[in-house]
Amino acid sequence: LPPGQLRGTIRSFGGKAVDATIAIEPGGQSVRASGGTFQLDTAPGTYEVTITAPGYETQTRRVSVEQNGVTVINVDLRRAR
């Protein structure tokens, strides 16, 4: 199937861009959100997207990517305690 695309922005609750690692399962793909933005081409389907960044709490989201579609996720990360 033609790929879809997952893209988004990762920020702190204060609005500052956060460099983070975005991993999607199944498939084991990962990408780095440099400057707080990322994009990843992937097959259509439903994925668990895990966002991790040093000093911040990890967040996991379930997303669906459609054939030839673009799925956008914008994430605000909370500082780790």
Coordinates of C-alpha atoms in Angstrom, one line a residue:
L1 CA 0.0 0.0 0.0
P2 CA 1.2 3.6 -0.6
P3 CA 2.6 5.0 2.6
G4 CA 0.9 7.5 4.9
Q5 CA 2.8 10.1 7.0
L6 CA 2.9 10.8 10.7
R7 CA 4.2 14.3 11.6
G8 CA 4.0 16.5 14.6
T9 CA 5.4 19.0 17.1
I10 CA 6.9 18.2 20.6
R11 CA 6.9 21.0 23.2
S12 CA 7.1 21.6 26.9
F13 CA 4.1 22.9 28.7
G14 CA 5.9 26.3 28.6
G15 CA 5.8 26.2 24.8
K16 CA 9.5 25.5 24.2
A17 CA 10.4 23.0 21.4
V18 CA 11.8 19.7 22.8
D19 CA 14.2 17.4 21.1
A20 CA 12.6 14.0 21.6
T21 CA 12.7 10.4 20.3
I22 CA 9.4 9.1 18.7
A23 CA 9.0 5.3 18.4
I24 CA 6.1 3.6 16.7
E25 CA 5.0 0.0 17.3
P26 CA 4.3 -2.3 15.6
G27 CA 7.1 -1.9 13.2
G28 CA 10.0 -0.7 15.4
Q29 CA 10.4 2.6 13.5
S30 CA 11.8 5.6 15.3
V31 CA 12.7 9.2 14.5
R32 CA 14.2 12.1 16.3
A33 CA 12.2 15.3 16.7
S34 CA 15.0 17.8 16.2
G35 CA 13.9 21.3 17.1
G36 CA 10.6 19.8 18.3
T37 CA 9.3 18.7 14.9
F38 CA 9.3 15.4 13.1
Q39 CA 7.8 13.5 10.2
L40 CA 7.9 9.8 9.4
D41 CA 6.5 7.9 6.4
T42 CA 4.9 4.6 7.4
A43 CA 2.4 2.0 6.1
P44 CA -1.3 2.7 6.8
G45 CA -2.5 1.2 10.1
T46 CA -2.9 1.8 13.9
Y47 CA 0.2 2.5 15.9
E48 CA 1.3 3.1 19.5
V49 CA 3.5 6.2 19.4
T50 CA 5.8 6.7 22.3
I51 CA 7.5 10.1 22.9
T52 CA 10.6 10.2 25.2
A53 CA 12.9 13.1 26.0
P54 CA 15.5 13.5 28.8
G55 CA 14.0 15.4 31.8
Y56 CA 10.4 14.8 30.6
E57 CA 7.7 12.2 31.4
T58 CA 7.2 9.7 28.6
Q59 CA 3.9 9.9 26.7
T60 CA 2.2 7.2 24.6
R61 CA -0.5 7.9 22.0
R62 CA -2.6 5.6 19.8
V63 CA -2.9 7.0 16.2
S64 CA -4.3 5.8 12.9
V65 CA -2.4 6.5 9.7
E66 CA -4.5 6.3 6.5
Q67 CA -3.3 5.4 3.0
N68 CA -1.9 8.6 1.3
G69 CA -2.9 10.5 4.5
V70 CA -1.2 12.7 7.0
T71 CA -1.8 12.2 10.7
V72 CA -0.7 15.1 12.9
I73 CA 0.1 14.8 16.6
N74 CA 1.1 17.7 18.8
V75 CA 2.4 16.8 22.2
D76 CA 3.1 18.9 25.3
L77 CA 5.5 17.1 27.6
R78 CA 5.5 17.5 31.4
R79 CA 8.8 17.8 33.3
A80 CA 9.8 14.7 35.1
R81 CA 9.6 14.9 38.9

